[in-house]
Coordinates of C-alpha atoms in Angstrom, one line a residue:
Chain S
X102 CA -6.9 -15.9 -40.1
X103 CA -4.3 -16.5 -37.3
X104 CA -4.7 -13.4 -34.0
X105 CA -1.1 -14.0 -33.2
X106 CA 1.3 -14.1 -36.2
X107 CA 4.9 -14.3 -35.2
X108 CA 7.4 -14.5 -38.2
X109 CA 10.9 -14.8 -38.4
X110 CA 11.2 -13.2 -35.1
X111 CA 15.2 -12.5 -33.6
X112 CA 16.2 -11.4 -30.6
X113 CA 19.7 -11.5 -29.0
X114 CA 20.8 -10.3 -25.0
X115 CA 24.2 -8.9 -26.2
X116 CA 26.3 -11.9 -27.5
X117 CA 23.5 -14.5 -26.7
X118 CA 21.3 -15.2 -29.3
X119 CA 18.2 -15.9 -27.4
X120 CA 14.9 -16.1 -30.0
X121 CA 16.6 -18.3 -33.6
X122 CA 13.6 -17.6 -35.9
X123 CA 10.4 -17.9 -34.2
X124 CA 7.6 -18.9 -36.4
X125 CA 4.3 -19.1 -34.6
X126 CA 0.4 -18.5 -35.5
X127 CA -2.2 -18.6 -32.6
X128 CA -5.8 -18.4 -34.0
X129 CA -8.7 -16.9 -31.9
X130 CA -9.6 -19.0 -29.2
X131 CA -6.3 -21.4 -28.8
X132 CA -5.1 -22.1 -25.4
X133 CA -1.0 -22.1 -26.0
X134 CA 0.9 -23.6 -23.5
X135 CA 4.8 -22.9 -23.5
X136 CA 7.3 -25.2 -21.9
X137 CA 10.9 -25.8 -21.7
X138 CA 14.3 -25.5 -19.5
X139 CA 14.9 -22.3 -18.4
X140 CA 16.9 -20.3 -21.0
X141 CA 14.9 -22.2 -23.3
X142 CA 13.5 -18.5 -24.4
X143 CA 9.9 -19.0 -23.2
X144 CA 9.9 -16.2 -21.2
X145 CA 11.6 -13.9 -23.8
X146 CA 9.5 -15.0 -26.8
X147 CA 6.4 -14.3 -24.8
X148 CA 7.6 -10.9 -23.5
X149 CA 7.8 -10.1 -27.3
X150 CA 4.2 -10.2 -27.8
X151 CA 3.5 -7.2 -26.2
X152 CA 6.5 -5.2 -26.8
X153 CA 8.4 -6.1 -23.4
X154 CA 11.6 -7.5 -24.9
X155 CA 12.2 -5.2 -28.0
X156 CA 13.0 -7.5 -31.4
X157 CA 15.7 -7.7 -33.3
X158 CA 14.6 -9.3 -36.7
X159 CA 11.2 -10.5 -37.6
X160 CA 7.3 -9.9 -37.1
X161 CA 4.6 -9.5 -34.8
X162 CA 1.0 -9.0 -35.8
X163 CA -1.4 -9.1 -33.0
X164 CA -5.3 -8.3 -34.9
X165 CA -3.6 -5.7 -37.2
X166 CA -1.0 -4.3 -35.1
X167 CA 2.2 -5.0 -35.9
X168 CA 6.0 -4.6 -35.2
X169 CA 8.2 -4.7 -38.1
X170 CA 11.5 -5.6 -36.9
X171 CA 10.9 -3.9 -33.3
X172 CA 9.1 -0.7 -35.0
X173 CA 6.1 -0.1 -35.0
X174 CA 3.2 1.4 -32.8
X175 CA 3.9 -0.2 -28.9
X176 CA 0.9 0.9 -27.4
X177 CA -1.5 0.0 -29.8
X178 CA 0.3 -4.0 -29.7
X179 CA -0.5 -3.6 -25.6
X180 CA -4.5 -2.8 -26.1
X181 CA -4.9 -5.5 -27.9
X182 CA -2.4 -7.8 -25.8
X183 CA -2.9 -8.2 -21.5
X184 CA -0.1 -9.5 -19.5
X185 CA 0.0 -11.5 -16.0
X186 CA 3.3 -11.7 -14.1
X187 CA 4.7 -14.4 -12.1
X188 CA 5.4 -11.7 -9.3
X189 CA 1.8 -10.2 -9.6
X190 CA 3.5 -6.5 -10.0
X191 CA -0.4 -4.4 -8.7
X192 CA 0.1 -1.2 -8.2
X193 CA 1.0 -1.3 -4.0
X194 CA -0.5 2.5 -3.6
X195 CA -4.1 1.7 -5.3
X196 CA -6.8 -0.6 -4.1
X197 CA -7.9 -3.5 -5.9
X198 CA -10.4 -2.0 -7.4
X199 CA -8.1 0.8 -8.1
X200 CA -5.8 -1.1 -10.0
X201 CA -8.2 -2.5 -12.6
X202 CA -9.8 1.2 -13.5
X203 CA -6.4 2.8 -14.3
X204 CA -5.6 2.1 -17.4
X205 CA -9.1 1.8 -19.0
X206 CA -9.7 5.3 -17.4
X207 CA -6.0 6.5 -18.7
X208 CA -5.4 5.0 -21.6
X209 CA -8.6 4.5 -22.8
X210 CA -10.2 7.8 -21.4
X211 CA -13.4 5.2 -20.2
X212 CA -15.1 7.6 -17.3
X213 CA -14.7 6.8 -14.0
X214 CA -18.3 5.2 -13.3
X215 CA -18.0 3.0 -16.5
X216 CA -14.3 1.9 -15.1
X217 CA -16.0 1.2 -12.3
X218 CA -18.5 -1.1 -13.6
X219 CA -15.9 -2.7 -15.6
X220 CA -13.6 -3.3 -12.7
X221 CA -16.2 -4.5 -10.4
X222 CA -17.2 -7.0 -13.3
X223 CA -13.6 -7.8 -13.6
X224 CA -13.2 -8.5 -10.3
X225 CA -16.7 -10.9 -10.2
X226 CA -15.1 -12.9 -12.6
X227 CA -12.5 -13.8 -10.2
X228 CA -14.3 -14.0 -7.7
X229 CA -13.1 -10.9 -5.8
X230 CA -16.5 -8.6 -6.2
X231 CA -15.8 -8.2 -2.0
X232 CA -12.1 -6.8 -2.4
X233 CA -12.9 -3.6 -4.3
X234 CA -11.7 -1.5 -1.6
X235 CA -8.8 -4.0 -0.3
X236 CA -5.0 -2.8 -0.7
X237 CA -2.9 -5.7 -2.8
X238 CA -1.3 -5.5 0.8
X239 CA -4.1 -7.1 2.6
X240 CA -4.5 -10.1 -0.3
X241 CA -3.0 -13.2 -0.3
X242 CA -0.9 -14.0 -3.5
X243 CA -3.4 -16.2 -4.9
X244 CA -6.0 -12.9 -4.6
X245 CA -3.3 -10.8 -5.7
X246 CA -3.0 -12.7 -8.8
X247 CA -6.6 -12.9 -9.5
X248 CA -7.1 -9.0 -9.1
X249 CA -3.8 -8.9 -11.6
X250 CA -5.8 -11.0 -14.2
X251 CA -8.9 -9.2 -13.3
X252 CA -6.7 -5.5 -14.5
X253 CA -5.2 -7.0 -17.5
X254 CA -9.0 -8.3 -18.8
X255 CA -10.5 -4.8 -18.2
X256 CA -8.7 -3.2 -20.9
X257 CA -10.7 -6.2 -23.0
X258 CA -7.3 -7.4 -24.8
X259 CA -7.9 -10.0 -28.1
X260 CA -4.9 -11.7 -26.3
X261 CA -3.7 -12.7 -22.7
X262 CA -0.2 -13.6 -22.2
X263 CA 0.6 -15.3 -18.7
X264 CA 4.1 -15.7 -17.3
X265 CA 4.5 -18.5 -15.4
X266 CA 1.6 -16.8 -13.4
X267 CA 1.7 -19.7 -10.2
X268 CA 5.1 -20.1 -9.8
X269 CA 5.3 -17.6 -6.8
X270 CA 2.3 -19.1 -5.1
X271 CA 1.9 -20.9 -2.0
X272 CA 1.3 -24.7 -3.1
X273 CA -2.5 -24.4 -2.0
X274 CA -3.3 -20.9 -3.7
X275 CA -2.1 -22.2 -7.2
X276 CA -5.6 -24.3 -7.7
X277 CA -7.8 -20.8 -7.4
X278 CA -5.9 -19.2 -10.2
X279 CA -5.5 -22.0 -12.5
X280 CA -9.4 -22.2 -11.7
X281 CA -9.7 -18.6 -13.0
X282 CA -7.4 -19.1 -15.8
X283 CA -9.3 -22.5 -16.9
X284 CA -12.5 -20.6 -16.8
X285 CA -11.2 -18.0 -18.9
X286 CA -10.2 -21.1 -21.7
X287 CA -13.7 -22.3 -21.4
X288 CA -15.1 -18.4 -22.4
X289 CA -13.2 -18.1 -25.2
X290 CA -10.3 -16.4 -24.5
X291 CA -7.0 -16.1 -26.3
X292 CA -4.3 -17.3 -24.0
X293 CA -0.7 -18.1 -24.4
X294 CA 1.2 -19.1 -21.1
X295 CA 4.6 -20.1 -20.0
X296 CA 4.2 -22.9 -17.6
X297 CA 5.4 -25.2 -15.5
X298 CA 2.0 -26.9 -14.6
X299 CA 2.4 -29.7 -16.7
X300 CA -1.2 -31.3 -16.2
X301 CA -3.0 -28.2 -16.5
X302 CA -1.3 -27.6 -19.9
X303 CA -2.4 -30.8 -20.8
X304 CA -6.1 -30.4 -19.4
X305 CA -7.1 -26.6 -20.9
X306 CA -4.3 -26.2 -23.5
X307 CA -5.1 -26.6 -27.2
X308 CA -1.4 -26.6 -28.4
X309 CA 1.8 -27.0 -26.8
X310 CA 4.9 -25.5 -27.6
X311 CA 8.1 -27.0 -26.4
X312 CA 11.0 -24.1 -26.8
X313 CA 14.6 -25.7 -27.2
X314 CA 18.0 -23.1 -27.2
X315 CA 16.5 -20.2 -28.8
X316 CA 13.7 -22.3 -31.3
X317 CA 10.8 -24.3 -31.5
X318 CA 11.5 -27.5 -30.6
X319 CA 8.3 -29.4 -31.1
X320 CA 4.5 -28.4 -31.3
X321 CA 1.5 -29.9 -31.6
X322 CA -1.6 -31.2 -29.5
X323 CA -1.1 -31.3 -25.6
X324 CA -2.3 -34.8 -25.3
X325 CA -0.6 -36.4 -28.1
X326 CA 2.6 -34.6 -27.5
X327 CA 2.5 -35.6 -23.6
X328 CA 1.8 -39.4 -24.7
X329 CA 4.5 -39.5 -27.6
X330 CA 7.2 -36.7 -27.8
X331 CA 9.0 -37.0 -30.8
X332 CA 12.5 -35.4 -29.9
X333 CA 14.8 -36.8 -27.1
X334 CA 14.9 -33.3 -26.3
X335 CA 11.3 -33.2 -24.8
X336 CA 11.2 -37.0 -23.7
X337 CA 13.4 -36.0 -21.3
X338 CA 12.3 -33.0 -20.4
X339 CA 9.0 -34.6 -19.3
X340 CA 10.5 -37.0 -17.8
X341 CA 12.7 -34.4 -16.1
X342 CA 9.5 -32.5 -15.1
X343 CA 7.7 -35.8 -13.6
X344 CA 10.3 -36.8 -11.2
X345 CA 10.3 -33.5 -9.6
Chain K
X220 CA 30.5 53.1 23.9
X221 CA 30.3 49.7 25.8
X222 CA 26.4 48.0 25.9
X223 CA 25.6 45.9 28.5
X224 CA 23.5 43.3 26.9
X225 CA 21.0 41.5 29.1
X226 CA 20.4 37.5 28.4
X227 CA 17.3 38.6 27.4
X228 CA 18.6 41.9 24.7
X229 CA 20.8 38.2 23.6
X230 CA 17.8 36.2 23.1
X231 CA 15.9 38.9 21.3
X232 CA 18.6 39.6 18.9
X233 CA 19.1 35.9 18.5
X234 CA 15.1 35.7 17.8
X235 CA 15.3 38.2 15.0
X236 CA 18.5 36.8 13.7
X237 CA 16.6 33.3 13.3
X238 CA 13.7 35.1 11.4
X239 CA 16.6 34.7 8.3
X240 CA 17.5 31.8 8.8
X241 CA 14.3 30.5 9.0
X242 CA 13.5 32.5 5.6
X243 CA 16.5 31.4 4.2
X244 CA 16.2 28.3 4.8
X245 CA 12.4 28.0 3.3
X246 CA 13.7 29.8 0.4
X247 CA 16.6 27.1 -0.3
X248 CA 13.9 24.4 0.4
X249 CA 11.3 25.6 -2.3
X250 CA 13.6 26.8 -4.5
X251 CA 15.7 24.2 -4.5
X252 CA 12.8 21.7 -4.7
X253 CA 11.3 22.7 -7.7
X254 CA 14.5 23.4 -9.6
X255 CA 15.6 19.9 -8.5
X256 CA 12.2 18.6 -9.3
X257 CA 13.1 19.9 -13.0
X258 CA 17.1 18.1 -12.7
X259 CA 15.6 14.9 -11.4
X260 CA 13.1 14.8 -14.6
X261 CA 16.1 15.5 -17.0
X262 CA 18.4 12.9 -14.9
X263 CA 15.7 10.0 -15.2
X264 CA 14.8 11.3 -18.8
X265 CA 16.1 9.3 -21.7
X266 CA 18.1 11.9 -23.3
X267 CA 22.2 11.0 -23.2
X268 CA 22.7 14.8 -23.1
X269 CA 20.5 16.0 -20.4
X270 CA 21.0 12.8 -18.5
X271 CA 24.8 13.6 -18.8
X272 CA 24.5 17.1 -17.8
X273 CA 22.8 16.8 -14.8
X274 CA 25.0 13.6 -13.8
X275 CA 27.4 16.5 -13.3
X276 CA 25.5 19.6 -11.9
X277 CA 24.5 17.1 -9.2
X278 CA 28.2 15.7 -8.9
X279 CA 29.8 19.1 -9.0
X280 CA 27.5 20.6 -6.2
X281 CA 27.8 16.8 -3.9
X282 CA 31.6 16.9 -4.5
X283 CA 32.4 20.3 -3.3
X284 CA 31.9 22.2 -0.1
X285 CA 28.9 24.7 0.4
X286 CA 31.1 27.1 1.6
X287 CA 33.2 27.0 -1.7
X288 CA 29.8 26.9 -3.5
X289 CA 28.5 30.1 -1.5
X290 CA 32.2 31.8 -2.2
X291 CA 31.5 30.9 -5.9
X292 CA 28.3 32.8 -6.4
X293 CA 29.4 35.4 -4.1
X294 CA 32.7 36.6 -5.5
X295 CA 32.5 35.1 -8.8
X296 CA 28.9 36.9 -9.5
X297 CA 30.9 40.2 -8.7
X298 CA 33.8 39.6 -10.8
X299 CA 31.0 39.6 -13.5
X300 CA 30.1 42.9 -12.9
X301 CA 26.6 41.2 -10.9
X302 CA 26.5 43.5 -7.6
X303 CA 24.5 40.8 -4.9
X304 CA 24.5 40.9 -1.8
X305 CA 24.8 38.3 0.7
X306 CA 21.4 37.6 1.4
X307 CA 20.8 36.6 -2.9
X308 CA 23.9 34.7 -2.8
X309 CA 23.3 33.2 0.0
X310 CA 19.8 32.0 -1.5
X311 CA 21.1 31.6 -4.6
X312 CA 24.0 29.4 -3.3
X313 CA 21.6 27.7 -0.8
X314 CA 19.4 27.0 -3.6
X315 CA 21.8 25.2 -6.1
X316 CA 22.9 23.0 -3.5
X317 CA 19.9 22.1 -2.1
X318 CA 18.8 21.4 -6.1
X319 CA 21.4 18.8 -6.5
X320 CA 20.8 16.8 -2.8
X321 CA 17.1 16.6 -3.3
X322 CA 16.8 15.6 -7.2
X323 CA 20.1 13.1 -6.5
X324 CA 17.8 11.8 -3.0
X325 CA 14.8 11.5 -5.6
X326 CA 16.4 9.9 -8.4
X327 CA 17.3 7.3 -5.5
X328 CA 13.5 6.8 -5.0
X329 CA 11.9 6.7 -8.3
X330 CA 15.0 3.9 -9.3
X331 CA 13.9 2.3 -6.2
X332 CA 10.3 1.9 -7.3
X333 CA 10.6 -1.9 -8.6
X334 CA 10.9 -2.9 -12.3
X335 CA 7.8 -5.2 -12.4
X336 CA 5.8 -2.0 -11.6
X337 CA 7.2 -0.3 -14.8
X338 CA 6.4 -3.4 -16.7
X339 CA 2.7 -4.1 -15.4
X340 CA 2.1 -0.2 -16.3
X341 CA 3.8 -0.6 -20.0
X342 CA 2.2 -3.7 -20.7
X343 CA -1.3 -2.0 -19.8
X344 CA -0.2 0.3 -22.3
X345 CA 0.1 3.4 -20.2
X346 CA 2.4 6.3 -21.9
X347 CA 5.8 7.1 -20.0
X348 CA 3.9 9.9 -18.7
X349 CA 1.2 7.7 -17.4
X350 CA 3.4 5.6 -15.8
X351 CA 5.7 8.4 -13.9
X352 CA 2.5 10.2 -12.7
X353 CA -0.1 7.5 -12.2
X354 CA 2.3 4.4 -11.1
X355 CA 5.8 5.7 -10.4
X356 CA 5.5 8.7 -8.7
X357 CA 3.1 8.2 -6.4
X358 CA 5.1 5.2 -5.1
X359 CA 7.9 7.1 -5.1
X360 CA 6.7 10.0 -3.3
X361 CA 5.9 7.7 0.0
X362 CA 9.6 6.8 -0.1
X363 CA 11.2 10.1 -0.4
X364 CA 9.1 11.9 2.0
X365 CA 11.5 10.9 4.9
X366 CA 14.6 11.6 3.1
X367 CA 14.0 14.7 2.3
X368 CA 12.4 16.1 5.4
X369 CA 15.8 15.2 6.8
X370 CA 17.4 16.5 4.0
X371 CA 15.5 20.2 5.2
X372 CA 16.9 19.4 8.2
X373 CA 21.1 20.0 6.9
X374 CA 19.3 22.7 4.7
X375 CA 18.6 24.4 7.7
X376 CA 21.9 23.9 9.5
X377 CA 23.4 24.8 6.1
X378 CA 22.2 28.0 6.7
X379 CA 25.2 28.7 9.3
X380 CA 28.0 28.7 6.6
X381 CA 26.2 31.9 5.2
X382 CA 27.3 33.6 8.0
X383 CA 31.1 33.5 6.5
X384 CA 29.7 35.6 3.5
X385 CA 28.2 38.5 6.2
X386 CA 24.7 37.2 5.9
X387 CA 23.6 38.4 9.7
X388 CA 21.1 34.8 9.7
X389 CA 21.7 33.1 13.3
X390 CA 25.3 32.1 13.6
X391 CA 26.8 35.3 12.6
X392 CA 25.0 37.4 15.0
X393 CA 25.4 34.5 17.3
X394 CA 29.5 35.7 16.8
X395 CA 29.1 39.4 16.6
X396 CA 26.6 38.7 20.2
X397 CA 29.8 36.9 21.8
X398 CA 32.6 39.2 20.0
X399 CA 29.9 41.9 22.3
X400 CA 29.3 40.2 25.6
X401 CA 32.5 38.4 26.0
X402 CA 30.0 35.3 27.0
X403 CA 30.6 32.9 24.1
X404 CA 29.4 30.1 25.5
X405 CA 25.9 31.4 26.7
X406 CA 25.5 33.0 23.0
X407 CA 26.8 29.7 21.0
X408 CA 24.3 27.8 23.2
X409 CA 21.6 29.7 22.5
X410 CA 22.6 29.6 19.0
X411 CA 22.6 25.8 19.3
X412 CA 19.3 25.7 21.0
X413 CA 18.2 27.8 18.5
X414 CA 18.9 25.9 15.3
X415 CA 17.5 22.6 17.4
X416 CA 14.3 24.3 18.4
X417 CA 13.9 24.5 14.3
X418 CA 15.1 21.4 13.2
X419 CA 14.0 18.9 15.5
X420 CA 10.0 19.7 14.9
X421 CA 11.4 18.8 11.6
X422 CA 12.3 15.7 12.7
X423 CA 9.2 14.6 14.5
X424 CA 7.5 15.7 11.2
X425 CA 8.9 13.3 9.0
X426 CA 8.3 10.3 11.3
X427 CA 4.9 11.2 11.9
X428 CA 4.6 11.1 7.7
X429 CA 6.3 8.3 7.5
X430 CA 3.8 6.6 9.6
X431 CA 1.3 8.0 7.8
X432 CA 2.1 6.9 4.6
X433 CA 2.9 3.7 6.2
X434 CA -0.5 2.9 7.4
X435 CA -2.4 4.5 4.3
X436 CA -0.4 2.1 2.0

């Protein structure tokens, strides 16, 4: 019984057909890394999953709720599915701590003392239990980032989709997220992520996805992909990737 | 027949003549706040037709003069048989155009709240609701308190071009005060003093916000 069921999934930008038939299961627990070039449709394929890109053709089933052909209820898809941005996107006007109650206090009508256990847990978990009260202003990006993870894991999603989630960081913040994120594997968690962090993919993920013009290129295990890709396509694209 | 006006009978008549423009100008102001409160909601709202509408309320009332606007409600509310006088159309003109500047000067703020803060509150499944009053427009808020504190500010100067309707506000017994004394420029320069003495606080006002909001955030 697959969490993430993606079938025969479409989506075009205008003329450009971006997402050719995405087939994809991800069961409870998997650690999915995507990679490609940019405009490989990474990025758009994983915006799908919770209802940021609307779909053309196809469907989504994330633990029962499901989008047929871009219908189908949004919001329940988003409480089952937490997002992390590349560009962190907190809330400028809350506090930290502010940021992770919202949405279990809005959406999920939690009251405010049980948010606020929740987000002070969150925010243990990353290791920002002492920035409760801190605007995102006064955080560096790699803190930023944490307190966004720590928001997206307090509305207890079965799923957590991250989007290139270090690629805005100073070089020596990206280890204390990647630390979060491979803690986070090791717990259980349900995580698909567009990245460019090849070894990291390699280390925590459980399956790699390689995304070619608009399909999937190749999948399989991290390790055995990395040592012997089996399409020119992503020989060079590793290679491409290691001599940067 | 002939008064002889002392500076001071001026400055008195000039104080009670600024008593309406002061009320006409707060009237415009909240008046035309909340009723461009409800345009800016149907301009940002994803209906084609209301979106469409209001594009050209706010165009018609940005691409004309006030004065035409105020002649509008003034003379055309008459032709209908409507008997107002100039202080209602003058409120009623001020109002309309005030309206259009401040949702137009809001719509510029909300659309200037970034994208990634839409998408963070959607993908944490917040309603559109939810995301205009808890992440939105609070953000937005901060931003468009400076603009429109100086917006009040050509509100109240706005005021003035009542006077060519009869409305006895600031400026036009400003001009029946200098028709009277034969001392234009004393009068008009207490007129101008008069409309700065109102404004500028104004001014100060919204920097002192802004810094506010600045600091909080």
């Amino acid at each position: 019984m697959s969490l993430v069921k993606i079938t025969g999934l479409h989506k075009h930008f205008g003329a450009n057909h971006v997402l050719k038939g995405i087939d994809l299961e991800v069961a409870q627990g998997d650690v999915v890394a995507l990679i490609g070039r940019s405009g490989s449709g990474k990025s758009t394929l994983l915006r799908t999953i919770n209802g940021l890109e609307t779909i053309d053709k196809g469907e989504l089933v994330v633990d029962g709720a499901a989008l047929h052909d871009g219908k189908g209820d949004l919001r329940a898809l988003r409480q089952k599915v937490g997002m992390v941005f590349q560009q962190f996107n907190l809330f400028p006007h809350l506090t930290a701590g502010q940021n992770v109650m919202l949405a279990p206090t809005v959406v999920k009508s939690t009251s405010k003392r049980e948010a606020e256990d929740i987000a002070k847990e969150m925010l243990l978990k990353v290791g920002l239990s002492d920035k409760f009260n801190s605007f995102p202003d006064q955080l560096s990006g790699g803190q930023q980032q944490r307190v966004a993870i720590a928001r997206a894991l307090a509305m207890k999603p079965k799923v957590l989709l991250c989007d290139e989630i270090t690629s805005a960081l100073d070089p020596e913040l990206v280890n204390e997220v990647l630390a979060v994120v491979r803690q986070l594997a090791s717990e259980g968690m349900t995580l698909i992520m567009v990245t460019h962090e090849m070894r990291f993919a390699r280390d925590v993920g459980n399956k790699l996805i390689f995304m070619h013009q608009g399909r999937i290129h190749e999948s399989g295990d991290p390790k055995t992909v990395f040592a012997a890709p089996q399409t020119p396509e992503l020989a060079g694209f590793i290679g491409a990737v290691q001599e940067a | 027949m002939f008064v002889q006006f002392t500076t001071w009978d001026i400055v008195r008549n000039l104080l009670e003549a600024g008593r309406w423009t002061l009320a006409l100008s707060l009237i415009a102001f909240v008046l035309g706040g909340l009723v461009g409160l409800a345009i800016l909601f149907a301009r940002i709202s994803k209906n084609r037709l209301l979106q469409a509408l209001t594009k050209g309320y706010i165009e018609v009332f940005q691409g004309t003069p006030l004065l035409m606007q105020l002649f509008i409600v003034f003379f055309g509310l008459s032709l209908l048989g409507v008997d107002v006088s100039p202080w209602i159309a003058a409120a009623v003109g001020l109002t309309l155009f005030t309206s259009a500047y401040l949702a137009e000067i809001w719509r510029g703020c909300v659309e200037s709240v970034p994208r990634g803060q839409w998408e963070a509150s959607a993908s944490l499944a917040l309603s559109y609701t939810q995301q205009m009053r808890y992440v939105v427009l609070p953000q937005a808020l901060r931003i468009a308190i400076a603009p429109t504190v100086g917006f009040s500010v050509q509100v109240v100067k706005g005021t003035a071009v009542t006077s060519i309707i009869g409305f006895a506000e600031l400026t036009k017994t400003g001009s029946m005060l200098a028709n009277a004394t034969f001392q234009p420029f004393l009068v008009f320069g207490l007129v101008a003093a008069g409309y700065f003495i109102l404004c500028y606080p104004l001014s100060l006002y919204a920097k002192s916000l802004e810094r506010k909001f600045h600091v909080a955030r």
